[in-house]
PDB file of C-alpha atoms in Angstrom:
ATOM      1  CA  UNK A 121      14.615 -16.820 -13.473  1.00 88.00           C
ATOM      2  CA  UNK A 122      18.338 -17.394 -13.808  1.00 91.00           C
ATOM      3  CA  UNK A 123      20.464 -17.872 -10.577  1.00 89.00           C
ATOM      4  CA  UNK A 124      22.196 -14.663 -11.440  1.00 90.00           C
ATOM      5  CA  UNK A 125      19.108 -12.663 -11.865  1.00 92.00           C
ATOM      6  CA  UNK A 126      17.733 -13.972  -8.405  1.00 93.00           C
ATOM      7  CA  UNK A 127      21.062 -13.020  -6.896  1.00 90.00           C
ATOM      8  CA  UNK A 128      20.516  -9.472  -8.237  1.00 92.00           C
ATOM      9  CA  UNK A 129      17.090  -9.232  -6.846  1.00 93.00           C
ATOM     10  CA  UNK A 130      18.267 -10.516  -3.467  1.00 93.00           C
ATOM     11  CA  UNK A 131      20.732  -7.486  -3.458  1.00 92.00           C
ATOM     12  CA  UNK A 132      17.983  -5.379  -4.442  1.00 93.00           C
ATOM     13  CA  UNK A 133      15.708  -6.579  -1.750  1.00 93.00           C
ATOM     14  CA  UNK A 134      18.421  -6.345   1.005  1.00 92.00           C
ATOM     15  CA  UNK A 135      19.078  -2.689  -0.074  1.00 93.00           C
ATOM     16  CA  UNK A 136      15.467  -1.974  -0.094  1.00 93.00           C
ATOM     17  CA  UNK A 137      15.267  -3.060   3.747  1.00 92.00           C
ATOM     18  CA  UNK A 138      17.450  -0.340   4.651  1.00 91.00           C
ATOM     19  CA  UNK A 139      14.558   2.011   4.098  1.00 90.00           C
ATOM     20  CA  UNK A 140      12.646   0.574   7.033  1.00 87.00           C
ATOM     21  CA  UNK A 141      12.445   3.037  10.149  1.00 82.00           C
ATOM     22  CA  UNK A 142      11.773   0.059  12.189  1.00 79.00           C
ATOM     23  CA  UNK A 143      14.216   0.213  15.506  1.00 76.00           C
ATOM     24  CA  UNK A 144      13.757  -3.701  15.708  1.00 76.00           C
ATOM     25  CA  UNK A 145      14.394  -5.227  12.655  1.00 81.00           C
ATOM     26  CA  UNK A 146      14.489  -4.216   8.767  1.00 87.00           C
ATOM     27  CA  UNK A 147      12.864  -6.432   6.225  1.00 90.00           C
ATOM     28  CA  UNK A 148      12.423  -5.862   2.446  1.00 94.00           C
ATOM     29  CA  UNK A 149      10.124  -7.516  -0.038  1.00 96.00           C
ATOM     30  CA  UNK A 150       9.990  -7.368  -3.941  1.00 97.00           C
ATOM     31  CA  UNK A 151       7.204  -9.038  -5.977  1.00 98.00           C
ATOM     32  CA  UNK A 152       8.617  -9.965  -9.242  1.00 97.00           C
ATOM     33  CA  UNK A 153       7.384 -11.366 -12.784  1.00 97.00           C
ATOM     34  CA  UNK A 154       9.520 -14.371 -13.097  1.00 95.00           C
ATOM     35  CA  UNK A 155       9.033 -14.684 -16.775  1.00 94.00           C
ATOM     36  CA  UNK A 156      10.025 -11.188 -17.534  1.00 94.00           C
ATOM     37  CA  UNK A 157      12.522 -10.848 -14.717  1.00 93.00           C
ATOM     38  CA  UNK A 158      10.942  -7.323 -13.675  1.00 95.00           C
ATOM     39  CA  UNK A 159      10.120  -5.985 -10.441  1.00 96.00           C
ATOM     40  CA  UNK A 160       6.543  -5.486 -10.181  1.00 98.00           C
ATOM     41  CA  UNK A 161       6.159  -3.701  -6.975  1.00 97.00           C
ATOM     42  CA  UNK A 162       8.267  -3.107  -3.573  1.00 96.00           C
ATOM     43  CA  UNK A 163       7.796  -2.866   0.168  1.00 94.00           C
ATOM     44  CA  UNK A 164       9.431  -2.705   3.559  1.00 92.00           C
ATOM     45  CA  UNK A 165       8.381  -3.020   7.157  1.00 88.00           C
ATOM     46  CA  UNK A 166       7.574   0.207   8.966  1.00 81.00           C
ATOM     47  CA  UNK A 167       5.009   2.658   9.915  1.00 71.00           C
ATOM     48  CA  UNK A 168       1.665   3.494   8.274  1.00 69.00           C
ATOM     49  CA  UNK A 169       1.644   5.137   4.680  1.00 71.00           C
ATOM     50  CA  UNK A 170       1.813   8.834   4.685  1.00 69.00           C
ATOM     51  CA  UNK A 171       4.635   8.954   7.577  1.00 64.00           C
ATOM     52  CA  UNK A 172       2.566   7.973  10.587  1.00 63.00           C
ATOM     53  CA  UNK A 173       4.522   7.213  13.523  1.00 62.00           C
ATOM     54  CA  UNK A 174       5.647   3.749  14.423  1.00 64.00           C
ATOM     55  CA  UNK A 175       3.780   1.422  17.032  1.00 67.00           C
ATOM     56  CA  UNK A 176       6.236   2.511  19.726  1.00 60.00           C
ATOM     57  CA  UNK A 177       8.028   5.370  18.410  1.00 65.00           C
ATOM     58  CA  UNK A 178      11.913   5.032  18.841  1.00 70.00           C
ATOM     59  CA  UNK A 179      11.332   1.666  20.711  1.00 71.00           C
ATOM     60  CA  UNK A 180       9.703  -1.335  19.379  1.00 72.00           C
ATOM     61  CA  UNK A 181       6.726  -2.072  21.318  1.00 74.00           C
ATOM     62  CA  UNK A 182       7.215  -5.870  20.748  1.00 75.00           C
ATOM     63  CA  UNK A 183      10.699  -5.422  22.780  1.00 74.00           C
ATOM     64  CA  UNK A 184       9.452  -3.328  25.491  1.00 78.00           C
ATOM     65  CA  UNK A 185       6.393  -5.603  26.138  1.00 80.00           C
ATOM     66  CA  UNK A 186       8.562  -8.827  25.775  1.00 83.00           C
ATOM     67  CA  UNK A 187       6.252 -10.096  22.783  1.00 78.00           C
ATOM     68  CA  UNK A 188       7.534 -13.629  21.561  1.00 78.00           C
ATOM     69  CA  UNK A 189       8.553 -13.560  17.832  1.00 72.00           C
ATOM     70  CA  UNK A 190       5.601 -14.972  15.740  1.00 69.00           C
ATOM     71  CA  UNK A 191       2.953 -14.106  18.202  1.00 75.00           C
ATOM     72  CA  UNK A 192       0.578 -11.173  18.960  1.00 75.00           C
ATOM     73  CA  UNK A 193       0.934  -9.951  15.377  1.00 72.00           C
ATOM     74  CA  UNK A 194      -1.377  -6.952  16.046  1.00 71.00           C
ATOM     75  CA  UNK A 195       1.794  -5.127  17.763  1.00 66.00           C
ATOM     76  CA  UNK A 196       4.267  -4.029  15.745  1.00 68.00           C
ATOM     77  CA  UNK A 197       4.839  -2.212  12.367  1.00 77.00           C
ATOM     78  CA  UNK A 198       3.308  -3.010   8.955  1.00 81.00           C
ATOM     79  CA  UNK A 199       5.250  -6.033   7.419  1.00 88.00           C
ATOM     80  CA  UNK A 200       7.316  -5.841   4.330  1.00 93.00           C
ATOM     81  CA  UNK A 201       5.079  -8.656   2.647  1.00 95.00           C
ATOM     82  CA  UNK A 202       1.870  -6.784   3.745  1.00 93.00           C
ATOM     83  CA  UNK A 203       3.083  -3.559   2.133  1.00 93.00           C
ATOM     84  CA  UNK A 204       4.287  -5.034  -1.134  1.00 96.00           C
ATOM     85  CA  UNK A 205       0.934  -6.930  -1.586  1.00 96.00           C
ATOM     86  CA  UNK A 206      -1.186  -3.710  -0.457  1.00 93.00           C
ATOM     87  CA  UNK A 207       1.072  -1.406  -2.779  1.00 93.00           C
ATOM     88  CA  UNK A 208       0.401  -3.825  -5.721  1.00 96.00           C
ATOM     89  CA  UNK A 209      -3.418  -3.675  -5.036  1.00 95.00           C
ATOM     90  CA  UNK A 210      -3.534  -0.048  -4.618  1.00 94.00           C
ATOM     91  CA  UNK A 211      -1.739   0.468  -7.963  1.00 95.00           C
ATOM     92  CA  UNK A 212      -3.635  -2.360 -10.032  1.00 97.00           C
ATOM     93  CA  UNK A 213      -0.550  -4.673 -10.257  1.00 97.00           C
ATOM     94  CA  UNK A 214      -1.582  -8.008 -10.431  1.00 96.00           C
ATOM     95  CA  UNK A 215       0.080 -10.672  -7.995  1.00 97.00           C
ATOM     96  CA  UNK A 216      -1.285 -13.834  -9.348  1.00 97.00           C
ATOM     97  CA  UNK A 217       1.638 -16.216 -10.491  1.00 97.00           C
ATOM     98  CA  UNK A 218       4.165 -13.521  -9.163  1.00 98.00           C
ATOM     99  CA  UNK A 219       7.383 -14.544  -7.092  1.00 98.00           C
ATOM    100  CA  UNK A 220       8.027 -12.781  -3.874  1.00 98.00           C
ATOM    101  CA  UNK A 221      11.504 -12.196  -2.377  1.00 96.00           C
ATOM    102  CA  UNK A 222      11.661 -11.486   1.098  1.00 95.00           C
ATOM    103  CA  UNK A 223      14.537 -10.915   3.509  1.00 91.00           C
ATOM    104  CA  UNK A 224      12.983 -13.228   6.224  1.00 88.00           C
ATOM    105  CA  UNK A 225      10.489 -15.939   6.877  1.00 88.00           C
ATOM    106  CA  UNK A 226       6.798 -14.580   6.457  1.00 91.00           C
ATOM    107  CA  UNK A 227       4.653 -14.570   9.540  1.00 87.00           C
ATOM    108  CA  UNK A 228       1.315 -16.685   9.453  1.00 88.00           C
ATOM    109  CA  UNK A 229      -0.561 -13.675   8.734  1.00 89.00           C
ATOM    110  CA  UNK A 230       1.624 -12.463   5.711  1.00 92.00           C
ATOM    111  CA  UNK A 231       1.686 -16.044   4.532  1.00 94.00           C
ATOM    112  CA  UNK A 232      -2.111 -16.089   4.377  1.00 95.00           C
ATOM    113  CA  UNK A 233      -2.041 -12.760   2.551  1.00 95.00           C
ATOM    114  CA  UNK A 234       0.546 -14.260   0.136  1.00 97.00           C
ATOM    115  CA  UNK A 235      -1.471 -17.252  -0.622  1.00 97.00           C
ATOM    116  CA  UNK A 236      -4.699 -15.399  -1.017  1.00 97.00           C
ATOM    117  CA  UNK A 237      -2.811 -12.958  -3.403  1.00 97.00           C
ATOM    118  CA  UNK A 238      -2.047 -15.755  -5.860  1.00 98.00           C
ATOM    119  CA  UNK A 239       1.761 -15.400  -5.393  1.00 98.00           C
ATOM    120  CA  UNK A 240       3.229 -18.758  -6.741  1.00 98.00           C
ATOM    121  CA  UNK A 241       6.560 -18.873  -5.038  1.00 98.00           C
ATOM    122  CA  UNK A 242       8.346 -17.198  -2.024  1.00 97.00           C
ATOM    123  CA  UNK A 243      12.084 -16.658  -2.159  1.00 96.00           C
ATOM    124  CA  UNK A 244      13.397 -16.334   1.431  1.00 93.00           C
ATOM    125  CA  UNK A 245      16.847 -14.854   1.990  1.00 89.00           C
ATOM    126  CA  UNK A 246      18.901 -17.253   4.370  1.00 77.00           C
ATOM    127  CA  UNK A 247      20.018 -15.919   7.431  1.00 65.00           C
ATOM    128  CA  UNK A 248      16.716 -13.665   7.974  1.00 61.00           C
ATOM    129  CA  UNK A 249      14.273 -14.057  10.535  1.00 58.00           C
ATOM    130  CA  UNK A 250      13.639 -17.604  11.539  1.00 58.00           C
ATOM    131  CA  UNK A 251      11.123 -17.339  14.586  1.00 59.00           C
ATOM    132  CA  UNK A 252       7.651 -18.862  14.420  1.00 60.00           C
ATOM    133  CA  UNK A 253       6.296 -18.158  11.002  1.00 79.00           C
ATOM    134  CA  UNK A 254       3.964 -19.003   8.064  1.00 87.00           C
ATOM    135  CA  UNK A 255       6.103 -21.191   6.063  1.00 90.00           C
ATOM    136  CA  UNK A 256       4.258 -24.558   6.817  1.00 91.00           C
ATOM    137  CA  UNK A 257       1.368 -22.759   5.875  1.00 92.00           C
ATOM    138  CA  UNK A 258       2.603 -21.726   2.475  1.00 94.00           C
ATOM    139  CA  UNK A 259       3.613 -25.392   2.066  1.00 94.00           C
ATOM    140  CA  UNK A 260       0.305 -26.681   2.887  1.00 95.00           C
ATOM    141  CA  UNK A 261      -1.372 -24.484   0.299  1.00 96.00           C
ATOM    142  CA  UNK A 262       0.834 -25.119  -2.741  1.00 96.00           C
ATOM    143  CA  UNK A 263       2.919 -21.950  -2.508  1.00 97.00           C
ATOM    144  CA  UNK A 264       6.517 -22.999  -3.420  1.00 96.00           C
ATOM    145  CA  UNK A 265       8.922 -21.800  -0.835  1.00 94.00           C
ATOM    146  CA  UNK A 266      12.828 -21.534  -1.929  1.00 93.00           C
ATOM    147  CA  UNK A 267      15.552 -20.363   0.438  1.00 91.00           C
ATOM    148  CA  UNK A 268      18.354 -18.223  -1.445  1.00 91.00           C
ATOM    149  CA  UNK A 269      21.707 -17.264  -0.300  1.00 83.00           C
ATOM    150  CA  UNK A 270      22.099 -14.135   1.874  1.00 75.00           C
ATOM    151  CA  UNK A 271      23.878 -12.521   4.594  1.00 63.00           C
ATOM    152  CA  UNK A 272      23.801 -14.271   8.156  1.00 57.00           C
ATOM    153  CA  UNK A 273      21.314 -13.002  10.708  1.00 51.00           C
ATOM    154  CA  UNK A 274      23.245 -10.279  12.513  1.00 52.00           C
ATOM    155  CA  UNK A 275      21.513 -11.504  15.981  1.00 46.00           C
ATOM    156  CA  UNK A 276      23.260 -14.873  15.959  1.00 46.00           C
TER     157      UNK A 276
END
């Protein structure tokens, strides 16, 4: 993909993250076909499909229980990366060879899902979540990881 197209897709991914209803942090993810420069599927973090409530309602359980970032992944909302891969599976959209643009570094569970889905490259918007994550796992399993320019993390 040309740099100008990546820049446009990053902007779309950041806009998509605004759809999240997570009170703690909003993430977006786009699955793209790098050869045709088209979006295959999108996703963002939040509650269960169909409008189910979030894990802690208006307050994030990860915050109220003082859960360290990158740990206890069973607590919290559905991750953007999980949603985009599951949305693709539910709609018969192939993921093998696709690229994933995400607004923060994937956790270890999402990294495993990305690898097993056959996604070939993950573009991570710089300035996003940078806690304990699955980037090393992606590197170790042959998934290319590419930082891309983005806005600074508002928590810093």
